CSV table of C-alpha atoms in Angstrom, one decimal:
chain,number,residue,atom,x,y,z
A,1,MET,CA,-1.2,-29.2,37.8
A,2,LEU,CA,-4.5,-27.9,38.9
A,3,ASN,CA,-5.4,-28.2,42.9
A,4,SER,CA,-8.6,-29.9,43.9
A,5,ARG,CA,-10.2,-26.3,45.0
A,6,TYR,CA,-9.3,-25.0,41.0
A,7,PHE,CA,-11.2,-28.3,39.8
A,8,LYS,CA,-14.0,-27.9,42.5
A,9,LEU,CA,-14.9,-24.2,41.0
A,10,ALA,CA,-14.9,-25.4,37.5
A,11,LEU,CA,-17.1,-28.4,38.1
A,12,VAL,CA,-19.6,-26.5,40.2
A,13,LEU,CA,-19.8,-23.8,37.7
A,14,GLY,CA,-20.0,-25.6,34.6
A,15,LEU,CA,-22.6,-27.9,36.1
A,16,ALA,CA,-24.3,-24.6,37.0
A,17,ALA,CA,-23.8,-23.5,33.2
A,18,SER,CA,-25.4,-26.7,32.2
A,19,ILE,CA,-28.6,-27.0,33.3
A,20,GLY,CA,-30.0,-24.6,30.3
A,21,PRO,CA,-28.1,-26.5,27.6
A,22,PHE,CA,-29.0,-29.9,29.2
A,23,ALA,CA,-32.7,-28.5,28.6
A,24,ILE,CA,-31.7,-28.4,24.8
A,25,ASP,CA,-29.3,-31.2,24.3
A,26,MET,CA,-31.7,-34.0,26.0
A,27,TYR,CA,-34.6,-32.9,24.2
A,28,LEU,CA,-33.1,-32.7,20.3
A,29,PRO,CA,-33.4,-36.7,19.5
A,30,ALA,CA,-37.3,-35.9,20.7
A,31,LEU,CA,-38.0,-33.1,18.3
A,32,PRO,CA,-39.7,-34.9,15.3
A,33,ALA,CA,-41.6,-37.0,17.9
A,34,ILE,CA,-42.6,-33.8,19.3
A,35,GLY,CA,-44.3,-32.3,16.2
A,36,THR,CA,-46.0,-35.7,15.3
A,37,SER,CA,-47.5,-35.5,19.1
A,38,LEU,CA,-48.1,-32.1,19.0
A,39,GLY,CA,-49.5,-31.8,15.2
A,40,ALA,CA,-46.3,-29.2,14.4
A,41,SER,CA,-44.3,-28.4,11.0
A,42,VAL,CA,-40.7,-28.5,11.7
A,43,SER,CA,-40.4,-24.8,11.4
A,44,GLU,CA,-43.2,-24.6,14.3
A,45,VAL,CA,-40.9,-27.0,16.5
A,46,GLN,CA,-37.5,-25.3,15.9
A,47,TRP,CA,-39.2,-22.5,17.1
A,48,SER,CA,-39.5,-23.9,20.7
A,49,LEU,CA,-35.5,-23.4,20.5
A,50,THR,CA,-35.5,-20.4,18.9
A,51,ALA,CA,-37.9,-18.8,21.8
A,52,PHE,CA,-35.2,-20.9,24.3
A,53,PHE,CA,-32.1,-19.1,22.6
A,54,LEU,CA,-33.9,-15.7,22.2
A,55,SER,CA,-35.0,-15.6,26.2
A,56,LEU,CA,-31.5,-16.9,26.9
A,57,GLY,CA,-29.7,-14.1,25.6
A,58,THR,CA,-32.0,-11.4,26.5
A,59,GLY,CA,-32.3,-12.5,30.2
A,60,GLN,CA,-28.8,-12.1,30.3
A,61,LEU,CA,-28.6,-8.2,30.6
A,62,LEU,CA,-30.7,-8.5,33.6
A,63,TYR,CA,-28.8,-11.4,35.6
A,64,GLY,CA,-25.6,-9.5,35.1
A,65,PRO,CA,-26.0,-6.5,36.4
A,66,LEU,CA,-28.1,-7.9,39.4
A,67,SER,CA,-24.9,-9.8,39.9
A,68,ASP,CA,-22.9,-7.0,40.1
A,69,MET,CA,-25.5,-5.4,42.3
A,70,TRP,CA,-26.6,-8.3,44.8
A,71,GLY,CA,-23.4,-10.7,44.5
A,72,ARG,CA,-23.0,-13.8,42.3
A,73,LYS,CA,-25.1,-16.3,44.2
A,74,ALA,CA,-28.6,-14.3,44.7
A,75,PRO,CA,-29.3,-14.1,40.9
A,76,MET,CA,-28.6,-18.0,40.5
A,77,TYR,CA,-31.3,-18.8,43.1
A,78,TRP,CA,-33.7,-17.1,41.3
A,79,GLY,CA,-32.8,-18.0,38.1
A,80,LEU,CA,-32.7,-21.8,38.8
A,81,GLY,CA,-36.3,-21.5,40.4
A,82,VAL,CA,-37.7,-19.9,37.1
A,83,PHE,CA,-36.2,-22.7,35.2
A,84,ALA,CA,-37.6,-25.5,37.5
A,85,VAL,CA,-41.1,-23.8,37.4
A,86,ALA,CA,-41.1,-23.6,33.6
A,87,SER,CA,-39.7,-27.0,33.0
A,88,VAL,CA,-42.5,-28.5,34.7
A,89,GLY,CA,-44.9,-26.0,32.6
A,90,CYS,CA,-43.3,-27.6,29.4
A,91,ALA,CA,-43.5,-31.1,30.7
A,92,LEU,CA,-47.3,-30.1,30.9
A,93,ALA,CA,-47.9,-28.4,27.4
A,94,SER,CA,-51.0,-29.8,25.3
A,95,ASN,CA,-50.0,-27.8,22.4
A,96,ILE,CA,-46.9,-26.1,20.4
A,97,GLU,CA,-48.1,-22.6,21.9
A,98,THR,CA,-47.7,-23.5,25.2
A,99,LEU,CA,-44.5,-24.9,24.7
A,100,VAL,CA,-42.9,-22.5,23.0
A,101,ALA,CA,-43.9,-19.8,25.6
A,102,MET,CA,-42.7,-22.6,28.2
A,103,ARG,CA,-39.7,-22.5,26.3
A,104,PHE,CA,-39.1,-19.0,26.4
A,105,LEU,CA,-39.5,-18.4,30.2
A,106,GLN,CA,-37.0,-21.7,30.6
A,107,GLY,CA,-34.4,-19.8,28.8
A,108,LEU,CA,-34.8,-16.9,31.1
A,109,GLY,CA,-34.2,-18.9,34.2
A,110,ALA,CA,-31.4,-20.8,32.4
A,111,ALA,CA,-29.6,-17.3,31.5
A,112,ALA,CA,-28.4,-16.9,35.1
A,113,GLY,CA,-26.2,-20.0,34.5
A,114,MET,CA,-24.9,-18.8,31.3
A,115,VAL,CA,-23.7,-15.6,32.5
A,116,ILE,CA,-22.4,-15.5,36.0
A,117,PRO,CA,-20.0,-18.2,36.1
A,118,ARG,CA,-17.9,-16.1,33.3
A,119,ALA,CA,-18.1,-13.0,36.2
A,120,VAL,CA,-16.9,-15.6,38.6
A,121,VAL,CA,-14.0,-16.7,36.4
A,122,ARG,CA,-13.2,-12.9,36.0
A,123,ASP,CA,-13.7,-12.1,39.3
A,124,LEU,CA,-11.1,-14.7,40.3
A,125,HIS,CA,-8.4,-14.6,37.6
A,126,THR,CA,-7.3,-12.7,34.6
A,127,GLY,CA,-5.1,-13.5,31.4
A,128,ALA,CA,-3.5,-17.4,30.8
A,129,GLU,CA,-5.0,-18.4,34.3
A,130,ALA,CA,-8.3,-17.0,33.3
A,131,ALA,CA,-8.4,-19.0,30.0
A,132,ARG,CA,-6.9,-22.1,31.5
A,133,LEU,CA,-9.9,-21.8,34.2
A,134,MET,CA,-12.6,-20.7,31.5
A,135,SER,CA,-11.3,-24.1,29.2
A,136,LEU,CA,-11.7,-26.1,32.3
A,137,LEU,CA,-15.0,-25.0,32.9
A,138,MET,CA,-15.8,-25.3,29.0
A,139,LEU,CA,-14.9,-29.0,29.9
A,140,VAL,CA,-17.6,-29.5,32.5
A,141,PHE,CA,-19.6,-27.6,30.4
A,142,SER,CA,-19.2,-29.6,27.3
A,143,VAL,CA,-19.7,-33.0,28.9
A,144,SER,CA,-23.3,-32.1,28.7
A,145,PRO,CA,-24.3,-32.8,25.1
A,146,ILE,CA,-22.9,-36.0,25.5
A,147,LEU,CA,-24.5,-37.1,29.1
A,148,ALA,CA,-27.8,-34.7,28.3
A,149,SER,CA,-28.5,-36.8,24.6
A,150,LEU,CA,-27.7,-39.9,25.8
A,151,VAL,CA,-29.7,-39.5,29.0
A,152,GLY,CA,-32.5,-38.1,26.8
A,153,SER,CA,-32.7,-41.1,24.7
A,154,GLY,CA,-33.0,-43.1,27.1
A,155,VAL,CA,-35.8,-41.0,29.3
A,156,ILE,CA,-37.6,-40.4,25.9
A,157,ALA,CA,-37.6,-44.6,25.5
A,158,VAL,CA,-39.0,-44.8,28.8
A,159,ALA,CA,-41.0,-41.8,29.2
A,160,GLY,CA,-41.4,-40.2,26.3
A,161,TRP,CA,-40.6,-36.8,25.3
A,162,ARG,CA,-42.5,-35.0,28.2
A,163,GLY,CA,-40.1,-37.2,30.7
A,164,VAL,CA,-37.1,-35.0,29.7
A,165,PHE,CA,-38.5,-31.8,31.0
A,166,TRP,CA,-39.2,-33.4,34.5
A,167,ALA,CA,-35.7,-34.7,34.5
A,168,VAL,CA,-34.7,-31.1,33.9
A,169,THR,CA,-36.7,-30.0,36.7
A,170,LEU,CA,-34.9,-32.4,38.9
A,171,ALA,CA,-31.6,-31.3,37.6
A,172,ALA,CA,-32.5,-27.7,38.3
A,173,LEU,CA,-33.3,-28.6,41.7
A,174,VAL,CA,-29.8,-30.3,41.9
A,175,GLY,CA,-28.3,-27.2,40.9
A,176,LEU,CA,-30.0,-25.3,43.9
A,177,GLY,CA,-28.5,-27.3,46.3
A,178,LEU,CA,-24.8,-27.1,44.4
A,179,ILE,CA,-24.8,-23.2,44.5
A,180,TYR,CA,-25.9,-23.3,48.3
A,181,GLY,CA,-23.6,-25.9,49.3
A,182,GLN,CA,-20.5,-25.4,47.2
A,183,LEU,CA,-20.1,-22.2,45.6
A,184,GLU,CA,-18.4,-19.0,48.0
A,185,GLU,CA,-19.6,-15.5,47.0
A,186,THR,CA,-17.1,-13.6,44.9
A,187,ARG,CA,-18.3,-10.4,44.7
A,188,PRO,CA,-17.2,-8.3,48.1
A,189,ALA,CA,-20.0,-6.3,49.6
A,190,ALA,CA,-17.8,-3.4,48.9
A,191,GLN,CA,-17.8,-3.6,44.8
A,192,ARG,CA,-21.4,-4.3,45.2
A,193,ALA,CA,-21.9,-1.0,46.8
A,194,GLN,CA,-20.4,0.7,43.8
A,195,SER,CA,-23.0,-1.2,41.5
A,196,SER,CA,-26.3,0.1,40.6
A,197,LEU,CA,-28.6,0.3,37.5
A,198,GLY,CA,-27.2,3.4,36.7
A,199,SER,CA,-24.0,2.0,36.3
A,200,ALA,CA,-25.3,-1.1,34.7
A,201,LEU,CA,-26.6,1.0,32.1
A,202,ARG,CA,-23.4,3.6,31.8
A,203,GLY,CA,-21.5,-0.1,31.7
A,204,TYR,CA,-23.5,-1.3,29.0
A,205,ALA,CA,-22.9,2.5,26.8
A,206,LEU,CA,-19.3,1.8,27.3
A,207,LEU,CA,-19.5,-1.8,26.4
A,208,LEU,CA,-21.2,-0.8,23.1
A,209,ARG,CA,-18.7,2.2,21.9
A,210,ASP,CA,-15.9,-0.5,22.5
A,211,TRP,CA,-15.1,-1.8,19.0
A,212,ASN,CA,-12.3,-4.2,20.2
A,213,TYR,CA,-14.9,-5.7,23.0
A,214,LEU,CA,-17.7,-6.4,20.3
A,215,GLY,CA,-15.7,-7.6,17.3
A,216,LEU,CA,-14.7,-10.1,20.2
A,217,VAL,CA,-17.9,-10.9,21.3
A,218,MET,CA,-19.3,-11.3,17.5
A,219,ILE,CA,-16.3,-13.5,16.8
A,220,GLY,CA,-17.6,-16.1,19.4
A,221,GLY,CA,-21.1,-15.1,18.0
A,222,CYS,CA,-20.5,-16.4,14.6
A,223,SER,CA,-19.4,-19.6,15.9
A,224,MET,CA,-22.4,-19.7,17.9
A,225,VAL,CA,-24.6,-19.3,14.8
A,226,GLY,CA,-23.0,-22.1,13.3
A,227,PHE,CA,-23.5,-24.5,16.3
A,228,PHE,CA,-26.9,-23.3,16.8
A,229,VAL,CA,-28.2,-24.1,13.3
A,230,TYR,CA,-26.7,-27.7,13.5
A,231,MET,CA,-28.4,-27.8,16.8
A,232,ALA,CA,-31.7,-27.5,15.1
A,233,SER,CA,-31.7,-28.8,12.0
A,234,SER,CA,-29.4,-32.4,12.6
A,235,PRO,CA,-31.9,-34.2,14.0
A,236,PHE,CA,-33.8,-34.1,11.0
A,237,VAL,CA,-31.2,-34.4,8.6
A,238,PHE,CA,-29.6,-37.2,10.5
A,239,ILE,CA,-33.0,-39.2,12.1
A,240,ASP,CA,-35.5,-38.4,9.3
A,241,TYR,CA,-32.8,-37.7,5.9
A,242,TYR,CA,-30.3,-40.7,6.9
A,243,GLY,CA,-32.4,-42.5,9.1
A,244,LEU,CA,-30.5,-42.3,12.4
A,245,SER,CA,-32.3,-43.8,15.3
A,246,PRO,CA,-32.4,-41.6,18.3
A,247,LEU,CA,-30.0,-43.1,19.9
A,248,MET,CA,-27.2,-43.4,17.0
A,249,TYR,CA,-28.2,-40.0,16.5
A,250,SER,CA,-27.7,-39.1,20.2
A,251,LEU,CA,-23.9,-40.8,19.9
A,252,SER,CA,-23.4,-39.0,16.7
A,253,TYR,CA,-24.3,-35.7,18.7
A,254,SER,CA,-21.7,-36.6,21.5
A,255,PHE,CA,-19.0,-37.5,19.0
A,256,ASN,CA,-18.7,-33.4,18.2
A,257,ALA,CA,-18.6,-32.7,21.8
A,258,VAL,CA,-15.5,-35.0,22.3
A,259,ALA,CA,-14.0,-32.5,20.0
A,260,PHE,CA,-15.0,-29.6,21.2
A,261,ILE,CA,-13.7,-30.6,24.6
A,262,GLY,CA,-10.3,-31.5,23.8
A,263,ALA,CA,-9.3,-28.6,21.6
A,264,ALA,CA,-10.8,-25.9,24.5
A,265,GLN,CA,-8.4,-27.7,27.2
A,266,LEU,CA,-5.7,-27.0,24.7
A,267,THR,CA,-6.8,-22.8,24.7
A,268,GLY,CA,-4.2,-22.0,28.2
A,269,LEU,CA,-1.3,-23.6,27.0
A,270,LEU,CA,-1.6,-22.2,23.6
A,271,GLY,CA,-2.5,-19.1,25.0
A,272,GLU,CA,1.0,-19.1,26.8
A,273,ARG,CA,3.0,-20.5,24.3
A,274,PHE,CA,1.6,-18.0,21.4
A,275,GLY,CA,-0.7,-15.3,22.9
A,276,LEU,CA,-4.4,-15.5,22.6
A,277,VAL,CA,-5.1,-13.4,19.8
A,278,ARG,CA,-3.3,-15.6,17.5
A,279,VAL,CA,-5.2,-18.6,18.5
A,280,VAL,CA,-8.7,-17.1,18.1
A,281,LYS,CA,-7.2,-15.9,14.5
A,282,ALA,CA,-5.8,-19.6,13.4
A,283,ALA,CA,-8.9,-21.1,15.1
A,284,ALA,CA,-11.7,-18.9,13.4
A,285,ASN,CA,-9.5,-19.2,9.9
A,286,ALA,CA,-9.4,-22.8,10.2
A,287,ALA,CA,-13.1,-23.5,10.8
A,288,GLY,CA,-13.8,-21.2,7.7
A,289,VAL,CA,-11.9,-23.6,5.9
A,290,VAL,CA,-13.3,-26.7,7.1
A,291,THR,CA,-17.0,-25.8,6.7
A,292,LEU,CA,-16.3,-23.8,2.9
A,293,VAL,CA,-15.0,-27.1,2.3
A,294,LEU,CA,-18.0,-29.0,3.2
A,295,LEU,CA,-20.2,-26.8,1.8
A,296,GLY,CA,-18.6,-27.2,-1.7
A,297,TYR,CA,-18.5,-31.2,-1.1
A,298,TYR,CA,-22.5,-30.7,-1.1
A,299,VAL,CA,-22.6,-28.7,-3.7
A,300,ALA,CA,-21.0,-30.9,-5.8
A,301,GLY,CA,-23.3,-33.1,-5.1
A,302,GLY,CA,-21.8,-35.3,-2.6
A,303,ASP,CA,-24.5,-36.9,0.1
A,304,SER,CA,-22.3,-38.8,2.6
A,305,MET,CA,-23.5,-39.0,6.3
A,306,TRP,CA,-19.7,-39.8,7.3
A,307,VAL,CA,-18.4,-37.0,5.1
A,308,LEU,CA,-20.7,-34.6,7.1
A,309,MET,CA,-19.8,-36.0,10.6
A,310,GLY,CA,-16.1,-36.1,10.3
A,311,MET,CA,-15.7,-32.2,8.9
A,312,TYR,CA,-18.2,-31.4,11.5
A,313,PHE,CA,-16.1,-32.8,14.0
A,314,ILE,CA,-13.1,-30.9,13.1
A,315,SER,CA,-15.5,-27.8,12.7
A,316,SER,CA,-15.8,-28.6,16.6
A,317,ALA,CA,-12.6,-28.6,17.7
A,318,PHE,CA,-11.9,-25.2,16.2
A,319,MET,CA,-14.9,-23.7,17.8
A,320,GLY,CA,-13.7,-25.5,20.9
A,321,MET,CA,-10.8,-22.6,20.7
A,322,VAL,CA,-12.4,-19.5,19.5
A,323,ILE,CA,-15.3,-19.2,21.8
A,324,PRO,CA,-13.5,-19.7,25.3
A,325,THR,CA,-10.3,-17.8,24.3
A,326,SER,CA,-12.3,-14.4,22.5
A,327,SER,CA,-14.6,-14.6,25.7
A,328,VAL,CA,-11.3,-14.2,27.4
A,329,LEU,CA,-10.2,-11.5,25.4
A,330,ALA,CA,-13.3,-9.4,25.4
A,331,LEU,CA,-13.5,-9.6,29.3
A,332,GLU,CA,-10.2,-8.7,30.1
A,333,GLU,CA,-9.9,-5.1,30.3
A,334,HIS,CA,-13.8,-4.9,32.1
A,335,GLY,CA,-13.0,-6.5,35.5
A,336,ALA,CA,-14.9,-3.9,37.2
A,337,ILE,CA,-18.3,-4.9,35.6
A,338,ALA,CA,-17.4,-8.3,34.4
A,339,GLY,CA,-20.9,-9.4,35.3
A,340,THR,CA,-22.0,-6.6,33.1
A,341,ALA,CA,-19.7,-7.3,30.0
A,342,SER,CA,-20.4,-11.4,30.4
A,343,ALA,CA,-24.0,-9.9,30.2
A,344,LEU,CA,-23.7,-8.2,27.1
A,345,LEU,CA,-21.5,-10.9,25.8
A,346,GLY,CA,-23.8,-13.4,26.2
A,347,THR,CA,-27.3,-11.7,25.1
A,348,LEU,CA,-25.3,-10.7,21.8
A,349,GLN,CA,-23.5,-14.3,21.3
A,350,MET,CA,-27.1,-15.8,21.9
A,351,LEU,CA,-29.1,-13.5,19.9
A,352,MET,CA,-26.5,-14.0,16.6
A,353,GLY,CA,-27.1,-17.6,17.5
A,354,ALA,CA,-31.4,-17.5,17.5
A,355,LEU,CA,-31.3,-15.1,14.6
A,356,GLY,CA,-29.2,-17.1,12.6
A,357,MET,CA,-31.1,-20.3,13.5
A,358,GLY,CA,-34.5,-18.7,12.9
A,359,ILE,CA,-33.8,-16.8,9.6
A,360,PHE,CA,-32.0,-20.3,8.4
A,361,GLY,CA,-35.0,-22.4,9.9
A,362,LEU,CA,-37.6,-20.7,7.7
A,363,PHE,CA,-35.5,-22.6,4.6
A,364,SER,CA,-35.2,-25.5,6.6
A,365,ASN,CA,-36.2,-28.6,4.6
A,366,GLY,CA,-34.4,-32.0,6.5
A,367,LYS,CA,-31.8,-32.1,3.9
A,368,PRO,CA,-28.3,-31.6,4.7
A,369,LEU,CA,-27.4,-28.5,2.1
A,370,THR,CA,-29.4,-25.8,4.1
A,371,MET,CA,-27.6,-26.8,7.3
A,372,VAL,CA,-24.5,-26.5,5.7
A,373,LEU,CA,-24.9,-23.7,3.8
A,374,ALA,CA,-25.9,-21.6,7.3
A,375,MET,CA,-22.7,-23.3,9.1
A,376,ALA,CA,-20.8,-22.1,6.4
A,377,VAL,CA,-21.8,-18.5,6.1
A,378,GLY,CA,-21.7,-18.0,10.2
A,379,ALA,CA,-18.1,-19.5,9.8
A,380,LEU,CA,-16.9,-17.6,7.0
A,381,LEU,CA,-18.7,-14.4,8.7
A,382,GLY,CA,-16.4,-15.0,12.0
A,383,VAL,CA,-13.2,-15.1,9.4
A,384,LEU,CA,-13.9,-11.2,8.3
A,385,LEU,CA,-14.5,-10.2,11.8
A,386,THR,CA,-11.5,-11.8,13.0
A,387,TRP,CA,-9.5,-10.3,10.6
A,388,LEU,CA,-11.3,-6.5,11.2
A,389,THR,CA,-11.0,-6.8,15.4
A,390,LEU,CA,-7.3,-8.4,15.2
A,391,GLY,CA,-6.2,-8.4,11.8
A,392,ARG,CA,-4.3,-5.2,13.0
A,393,ALA,CA,-2.7,-6.9,16.4
A,394,GLY,CA,0.5,-7.6,15.1
A,395,ALA,CA,2.3,-10.9,16.4
A,396,PRO,CA,1.4,-10.1,20.3
A,397,GLY,CA,3.9,-12.2,22.5
A,398,PRO,CA,2.3,-15.0,25.5
A,399,VAL,CA,-0.1,-13.5,27.3
A,400,GLN,CA,1.0,-12.9,31.0
A,401,PRO,CA,-0.2,-15.8,33.3
A,402,GLY,CA,-2.5,-12.8,35.2
A,403,HIS,CA,-3.9,-13.8,38.9
């Protein structure tokens, strides 16, 4: 049974990590309306997502080493402050170019909330305990799509799409208060003294030569590709193509988060029973099969919205197992540079997702086949990387409980 302190830590970290994604999920139902309001095309509107993810990824390279040198809390203050200022800029944007620029700046601020919570987990735990805490963090983190898209629909109905950005400004201010009052510093001063810009660069060089680390990072990144493509394309597919209202789209989007949440909570238990390597391999392979079947359905002429929803629900469940477990395995051997390792992990995964979203966005036509094809490509690349990285790992026993 998890004690109250354990849950409190996961709650604070999960909420801090959710602020950036909250700014995505809240305004997804408004993407078509933003295009109409600013006179922008589908691909131009999608660039507001791509710009956010590009800066969200690259910004982590900065915050990871800073959190090793200065501690975990100070960079969080800076990041959430930048996020709040940029959110105001998004709310006041009068054209798509300004919105894209402000979204880029907003992503730079949100990057702190993505990289530092993973480093805090590694500061405190390893092994199955880390997987359990990471899964609990993902539980809090994954509730945000449910709340965000529903809240976003309500805000959009009352205040239009600009109201979304005023709402996330308030969320950032609340996040600052939580970090200040509820999160203890987990990077001791003695450990910070050993960190510097030079050590960060040496750490990145070490990590970029670690093929096992890179393989595990890219396994999770392939799941990100499918998720990002779905995130960018699904509003146009479900609202414009299938005719759902923004509220009904929000409910369908939230439905997938339930699968992710439920599956992620099993990773600690499954890791203790079968080993985290087996969990990653089984989940990645299953996700590949599901998306390949879905692609075959659309290629054969199928066009059911319910089939798409149902199959993506299953795929989301397997992603809920792949992402946290592969992250724990990637960070396992790099506790001394946990912030740097977490930063590079987040950067590479975000860049993979943003690159996939940008490439397939060039061919986006608002129809489901293009979206499903991109999701299948990401999942099948994940299967290939899983076997290249873990295929020779044999049949490892259960992971140790950790600390």
